[in-house]
Coordinates of C-alpha atoms in Angstrom, one line a residue:
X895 CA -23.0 -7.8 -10.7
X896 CA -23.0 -6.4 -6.9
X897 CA -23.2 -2.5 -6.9
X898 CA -23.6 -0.1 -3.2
X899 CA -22.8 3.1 -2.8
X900 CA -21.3 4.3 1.3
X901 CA -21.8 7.9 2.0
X902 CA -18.8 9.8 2.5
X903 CA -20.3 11.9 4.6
X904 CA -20.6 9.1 7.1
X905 CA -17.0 8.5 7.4
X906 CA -15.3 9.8 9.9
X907 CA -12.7 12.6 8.5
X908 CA -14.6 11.6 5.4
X909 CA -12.0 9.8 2.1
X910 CA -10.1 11.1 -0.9
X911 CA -10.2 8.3 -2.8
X912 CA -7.0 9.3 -5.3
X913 CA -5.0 10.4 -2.6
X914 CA -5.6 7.0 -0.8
X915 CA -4.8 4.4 -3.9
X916 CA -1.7 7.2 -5.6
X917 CA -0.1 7.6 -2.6
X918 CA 2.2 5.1 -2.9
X919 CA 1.0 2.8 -0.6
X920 CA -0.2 0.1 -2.3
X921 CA 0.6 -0.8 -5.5
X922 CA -2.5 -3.6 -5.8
X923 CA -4.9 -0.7 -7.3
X924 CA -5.4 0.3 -10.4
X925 CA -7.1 3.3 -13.0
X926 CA -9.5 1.9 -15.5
X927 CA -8.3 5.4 -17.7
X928 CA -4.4 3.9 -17.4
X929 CA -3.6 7.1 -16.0
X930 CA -2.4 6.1 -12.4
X931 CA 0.1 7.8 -11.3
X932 CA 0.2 10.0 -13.7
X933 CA -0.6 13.3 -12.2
X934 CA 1.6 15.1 -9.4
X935 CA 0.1 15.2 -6.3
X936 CA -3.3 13.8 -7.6
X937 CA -5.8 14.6 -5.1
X938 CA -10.1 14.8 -5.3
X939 CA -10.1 12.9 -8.7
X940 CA -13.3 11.2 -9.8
X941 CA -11.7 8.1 -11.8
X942 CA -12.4 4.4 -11.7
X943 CA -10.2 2.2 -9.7
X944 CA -10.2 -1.6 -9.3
X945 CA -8.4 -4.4 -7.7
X946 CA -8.6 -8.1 -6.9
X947 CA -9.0 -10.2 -3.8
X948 CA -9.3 -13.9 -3.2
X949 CA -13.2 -14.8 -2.0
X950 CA -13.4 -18.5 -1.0
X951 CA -10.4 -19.5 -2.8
X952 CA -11.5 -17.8 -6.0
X953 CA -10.7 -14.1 -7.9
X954 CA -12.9 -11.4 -7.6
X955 CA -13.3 -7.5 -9.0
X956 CA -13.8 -4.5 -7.2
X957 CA -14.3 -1.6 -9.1
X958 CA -14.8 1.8 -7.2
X959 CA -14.9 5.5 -7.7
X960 CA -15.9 8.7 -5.7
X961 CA -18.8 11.0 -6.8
X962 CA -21.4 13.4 -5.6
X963 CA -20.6 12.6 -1.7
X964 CA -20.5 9.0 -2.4
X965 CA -18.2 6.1 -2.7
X966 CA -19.5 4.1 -5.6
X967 CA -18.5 0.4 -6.1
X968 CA -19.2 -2.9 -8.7
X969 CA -18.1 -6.3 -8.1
X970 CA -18.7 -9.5 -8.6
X971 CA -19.2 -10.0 -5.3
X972 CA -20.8 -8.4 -2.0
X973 CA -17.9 -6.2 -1.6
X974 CA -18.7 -3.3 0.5
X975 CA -17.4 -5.5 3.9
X976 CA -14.2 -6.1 1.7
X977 CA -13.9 -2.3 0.2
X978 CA -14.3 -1.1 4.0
X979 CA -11.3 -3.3 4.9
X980 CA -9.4 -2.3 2.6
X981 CA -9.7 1.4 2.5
X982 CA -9.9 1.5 5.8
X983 CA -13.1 3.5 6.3
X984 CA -14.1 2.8 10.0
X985 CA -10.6 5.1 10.6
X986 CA -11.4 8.3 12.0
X987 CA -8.7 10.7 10.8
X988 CA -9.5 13.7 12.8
X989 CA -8.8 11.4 16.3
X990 CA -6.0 9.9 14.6
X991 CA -4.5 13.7 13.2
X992 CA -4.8 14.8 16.8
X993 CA -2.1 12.4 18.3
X994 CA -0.1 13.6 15.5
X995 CA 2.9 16.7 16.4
X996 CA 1.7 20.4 15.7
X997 CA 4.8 21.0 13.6
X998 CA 4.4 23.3 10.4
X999 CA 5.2 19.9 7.8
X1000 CA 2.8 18.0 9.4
X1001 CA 0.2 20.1 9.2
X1002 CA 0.4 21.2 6.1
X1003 CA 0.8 17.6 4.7
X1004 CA -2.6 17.0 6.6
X1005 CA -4.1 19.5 5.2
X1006 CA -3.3 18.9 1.9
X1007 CA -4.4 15.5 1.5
X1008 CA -7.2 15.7 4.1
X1009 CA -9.0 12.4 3.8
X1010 CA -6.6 10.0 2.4
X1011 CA -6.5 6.9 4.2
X1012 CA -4.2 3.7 4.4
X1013 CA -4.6 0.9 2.8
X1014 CA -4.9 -2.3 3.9
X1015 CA -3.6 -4.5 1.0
X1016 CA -3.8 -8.4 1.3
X1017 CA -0.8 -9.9 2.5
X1018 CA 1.2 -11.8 -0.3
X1019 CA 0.4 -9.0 -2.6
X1020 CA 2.1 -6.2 -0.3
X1021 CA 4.7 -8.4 0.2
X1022 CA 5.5 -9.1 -2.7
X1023 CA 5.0 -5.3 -4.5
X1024 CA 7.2 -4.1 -1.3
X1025 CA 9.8 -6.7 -2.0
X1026 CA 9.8 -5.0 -5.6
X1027 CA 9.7 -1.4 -4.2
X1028 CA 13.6 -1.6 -3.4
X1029 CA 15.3 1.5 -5.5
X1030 CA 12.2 2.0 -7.9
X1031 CA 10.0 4.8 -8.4
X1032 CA 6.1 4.2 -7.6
X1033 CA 5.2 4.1 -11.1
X1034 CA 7.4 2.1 -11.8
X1035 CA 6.6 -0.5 -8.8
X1036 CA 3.1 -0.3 -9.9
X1037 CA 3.9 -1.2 -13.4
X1038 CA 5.6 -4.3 -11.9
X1039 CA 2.7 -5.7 -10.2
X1040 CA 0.4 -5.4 -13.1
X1041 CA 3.0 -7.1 -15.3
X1042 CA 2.7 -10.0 -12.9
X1043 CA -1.0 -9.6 -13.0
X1044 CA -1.0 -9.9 -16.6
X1045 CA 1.7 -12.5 -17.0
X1046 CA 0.1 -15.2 -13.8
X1047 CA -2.9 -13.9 -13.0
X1048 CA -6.1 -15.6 -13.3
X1049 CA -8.8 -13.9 -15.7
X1050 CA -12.0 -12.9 -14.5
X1051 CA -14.9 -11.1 -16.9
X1052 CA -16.6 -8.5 -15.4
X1053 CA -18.5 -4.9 -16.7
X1054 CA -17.6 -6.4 -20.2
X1055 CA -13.9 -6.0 -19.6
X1056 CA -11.7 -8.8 -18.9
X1057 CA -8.9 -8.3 -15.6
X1058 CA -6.2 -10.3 -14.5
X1059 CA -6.4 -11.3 -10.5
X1060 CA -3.0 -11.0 -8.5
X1061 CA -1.0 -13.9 -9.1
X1062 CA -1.5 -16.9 -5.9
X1063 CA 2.0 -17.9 -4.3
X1064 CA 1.9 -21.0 -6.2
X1065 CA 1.4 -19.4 -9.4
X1066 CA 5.1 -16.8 -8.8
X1067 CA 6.3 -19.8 -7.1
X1068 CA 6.6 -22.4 -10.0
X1069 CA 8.0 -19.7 -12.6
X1070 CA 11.7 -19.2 -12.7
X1071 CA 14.1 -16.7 -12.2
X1072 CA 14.3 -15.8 -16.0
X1073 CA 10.9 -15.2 -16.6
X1074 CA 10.5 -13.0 -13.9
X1075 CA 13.7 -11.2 -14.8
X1076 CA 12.3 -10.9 -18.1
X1077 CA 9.1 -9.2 -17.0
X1078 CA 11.5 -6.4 -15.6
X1079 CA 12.2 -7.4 -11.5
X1080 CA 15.8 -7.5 -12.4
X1081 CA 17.8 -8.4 -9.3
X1082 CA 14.7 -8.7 -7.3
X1083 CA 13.5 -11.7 -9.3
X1084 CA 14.9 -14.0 -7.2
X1085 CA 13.4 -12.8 -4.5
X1086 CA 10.2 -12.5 -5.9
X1087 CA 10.3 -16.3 -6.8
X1088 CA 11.6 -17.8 -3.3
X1089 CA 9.2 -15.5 -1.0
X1090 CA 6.4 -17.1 -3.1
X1091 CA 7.8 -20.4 -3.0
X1092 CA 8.1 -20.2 1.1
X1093 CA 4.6 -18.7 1.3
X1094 CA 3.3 -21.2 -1.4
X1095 CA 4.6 -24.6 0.5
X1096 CA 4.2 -23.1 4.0
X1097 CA 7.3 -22.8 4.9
X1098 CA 6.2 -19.1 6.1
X1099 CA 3.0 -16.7 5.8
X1100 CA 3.2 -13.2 6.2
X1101 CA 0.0 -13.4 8.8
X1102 CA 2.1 -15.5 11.1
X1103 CA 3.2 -11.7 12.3
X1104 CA -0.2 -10.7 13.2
X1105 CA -0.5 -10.8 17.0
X1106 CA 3.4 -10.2 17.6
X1107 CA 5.0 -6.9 19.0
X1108 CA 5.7 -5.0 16.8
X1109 CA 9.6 -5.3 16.5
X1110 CA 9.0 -8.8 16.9
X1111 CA 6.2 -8.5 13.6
X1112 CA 8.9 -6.6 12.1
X1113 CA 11.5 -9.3 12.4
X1114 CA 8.8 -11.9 11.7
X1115 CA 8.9 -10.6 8.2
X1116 CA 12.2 -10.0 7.8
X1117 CA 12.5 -14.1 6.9
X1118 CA 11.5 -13.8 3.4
X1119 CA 14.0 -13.5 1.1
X1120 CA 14.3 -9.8 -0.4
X1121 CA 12.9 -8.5 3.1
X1122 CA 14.2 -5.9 5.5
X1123 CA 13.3 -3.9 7.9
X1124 CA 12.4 -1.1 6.1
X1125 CA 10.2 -3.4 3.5
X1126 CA 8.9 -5.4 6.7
X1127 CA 7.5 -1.9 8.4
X1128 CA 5.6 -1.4 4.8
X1129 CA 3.8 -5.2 5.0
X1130 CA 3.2 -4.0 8.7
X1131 CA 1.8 -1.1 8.0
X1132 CA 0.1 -1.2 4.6
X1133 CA -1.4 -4.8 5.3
X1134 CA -1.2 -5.8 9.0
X1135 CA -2.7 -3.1 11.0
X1136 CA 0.5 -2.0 12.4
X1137 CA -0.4 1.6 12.4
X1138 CA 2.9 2.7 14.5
X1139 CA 5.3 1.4 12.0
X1140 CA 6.8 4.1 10.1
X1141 CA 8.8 2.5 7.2
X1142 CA 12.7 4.7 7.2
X1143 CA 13.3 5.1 3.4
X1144 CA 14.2 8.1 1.7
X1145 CA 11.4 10.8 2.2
X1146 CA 11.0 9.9 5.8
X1147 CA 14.9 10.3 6.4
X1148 CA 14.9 13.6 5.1
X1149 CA 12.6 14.3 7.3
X1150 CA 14.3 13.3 9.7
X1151 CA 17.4 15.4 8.9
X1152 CA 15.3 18.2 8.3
X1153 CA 13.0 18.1 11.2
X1154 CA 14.1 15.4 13.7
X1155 CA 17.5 15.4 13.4
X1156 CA 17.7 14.4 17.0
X1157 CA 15.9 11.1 16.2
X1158 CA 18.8 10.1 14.0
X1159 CA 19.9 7.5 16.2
X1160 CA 22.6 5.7 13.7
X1161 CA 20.5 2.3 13.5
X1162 CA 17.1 1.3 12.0
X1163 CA 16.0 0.0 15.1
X1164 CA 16.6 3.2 17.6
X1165 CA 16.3 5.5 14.7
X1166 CA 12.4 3.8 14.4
X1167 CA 11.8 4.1 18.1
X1168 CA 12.5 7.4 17.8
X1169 CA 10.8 8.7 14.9
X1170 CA 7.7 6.7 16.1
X1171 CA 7.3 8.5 19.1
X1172 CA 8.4 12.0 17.6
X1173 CA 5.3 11.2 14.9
X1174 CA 2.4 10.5 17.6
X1175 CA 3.4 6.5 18.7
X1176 CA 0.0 4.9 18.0
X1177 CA -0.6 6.3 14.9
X1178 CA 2.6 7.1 13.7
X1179 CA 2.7 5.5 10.4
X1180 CA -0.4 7.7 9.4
X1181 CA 1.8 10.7 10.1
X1182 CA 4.5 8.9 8.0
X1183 CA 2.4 8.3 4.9
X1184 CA 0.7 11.8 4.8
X1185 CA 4.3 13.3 5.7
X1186 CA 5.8 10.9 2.3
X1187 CA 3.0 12.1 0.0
X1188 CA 3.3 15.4 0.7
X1189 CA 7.2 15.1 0.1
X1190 CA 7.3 13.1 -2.7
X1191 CA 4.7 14.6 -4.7
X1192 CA 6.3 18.4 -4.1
X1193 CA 9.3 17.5 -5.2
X1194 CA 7.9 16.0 -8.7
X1195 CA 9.4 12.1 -7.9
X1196 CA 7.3 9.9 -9.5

């Protein structure tokens, strides 16, 4: 077992662990308690958390919680390069909250969740868990992914506790329709199965955005089956380093209405340019996912 501990202090704007992995941003972390998302606007807990990634074409663990002005992890592997990745910890929030507007909303959804970072989830697994997102609540998209975890994924034993690694593209791509149906995708199961088949035999890989535009990342994506723009700016922004997108579903087109009406441009497209720009450009989609939290969790949706 590989253990570390990074200082919290060290970081720059610092991390709230809960409010980073139950933000609904990623659906690829997990509580070892079974209470995720289970709490309304969950913020400062001290819980366990865990997730997989793929290390030289094999599963492995990381297991991390925050305590005593430390982040504290386990793995099987040497994971602190990995757990910096994919919390994002080399962010600093307090340059990236300056670009953001001085409105009243934004603030106060700063404020709030002070230190919660974005995610940057491995590839297949955002796009697929995005792909699933479509009309579902995030307990309910988490719940997903972990049924596919359980139902594809490889085993690993690790802390005397056995996990289930996110299923590989080949492993969704050889099951059927019926199965995945049965495991509760409904309508998206189809979907599901043909992005992994296409990613699986090559056909397309998510990364092939990387480097692109953004609108032309965005469209990039929008190739898989199930994929649109609105599930494309997610895979941007939750896995690609995209940190202008700002994903247009419901809470972010409230706020819109409520506090941008003039960005309502009556297309995704101009709509996005606008609400990009309004938000801070560079950094908008940090703007978006502290502005989403902050509007999901007060009105009780979970």
């Amino acid at each position: 077992m590989e253990q570390g501990v990074i200082d919290v202090g060290s970081l720059a704007g610092g991390i709230d662990l809960q409010a980073t992995v139950e933000s609904g941003q990623s659906y690829l972390w997990n509580r070892e308690d079974g209470e995720m998302y289970q709490r309304d606007g969950a913020t400062g807990g001290g819980a366990w958390y865990w997730t997989t990634v793929q290390r030289d074409g094999s599963p492995a663990v990381i297991r991390v919680r925050q305590r005593d002005g430390v982040l504290e992890w386990e793995s099987t592997v040497d994971a602190e390069a990995e757990l910096r990745r994919l919390l994002r910890l080399d962010d600093d929030l307090a340059a990236i909250r300056a670009t953001a507007p001085d409105d009243d909303v934004v603030q106060s959804a700063y404020e709030t969740f002070w230190g919660m970072r974005l995610v940057q989830d491995p590839p297949f697994g955002a796009l697929i868990s995005f792909i699933c997102s479509a009309q579902m609540r995030v307990a309910r998209i988490h719940s997903m992914q972990q049924a596919l975890r359980d139902a594809f994924g490889e085993t690993i034993e690790f802390g005397g506790r056995t996990y289930n690694a996110y299923p590989t593209p080949s492993a969704l791509a050889e099951t059927t329709e019926e199965r995945l149906r049965d495991l509760g995708l409904g309508y998206r199961a189809p979907y599901v199965q043909r992005t992994a088949e296409m990613v699986a035999t090559g056909e397309a890989h998510p990364e092939e955005a990387v480097g692109l535009s953004y609108e032309d990342a965005r469209e990039s994506l929008t190739r898989f089956v199930g994929v649109g723009d609105k599930v494309a700016d997610c895979v941007l922004l939750f896995s690609l380093d995209y940190l202008e997108a700002v994903p247009l579903d419901t809470w972010i087109r409230t706020t819109i209405e409520e506090y941008y009406p003039e960005c309502e441009r009556g297309n995704y497209a101009d709509t996005s340019r606008a609400i990009r720009a309004a938000l801070g450009g560079e950094y908008a989609g940090y703007t978006q996912t502290y502005l989403f939290h902050y509007l999901r969790t007060g009105s009780n949706e979970e």
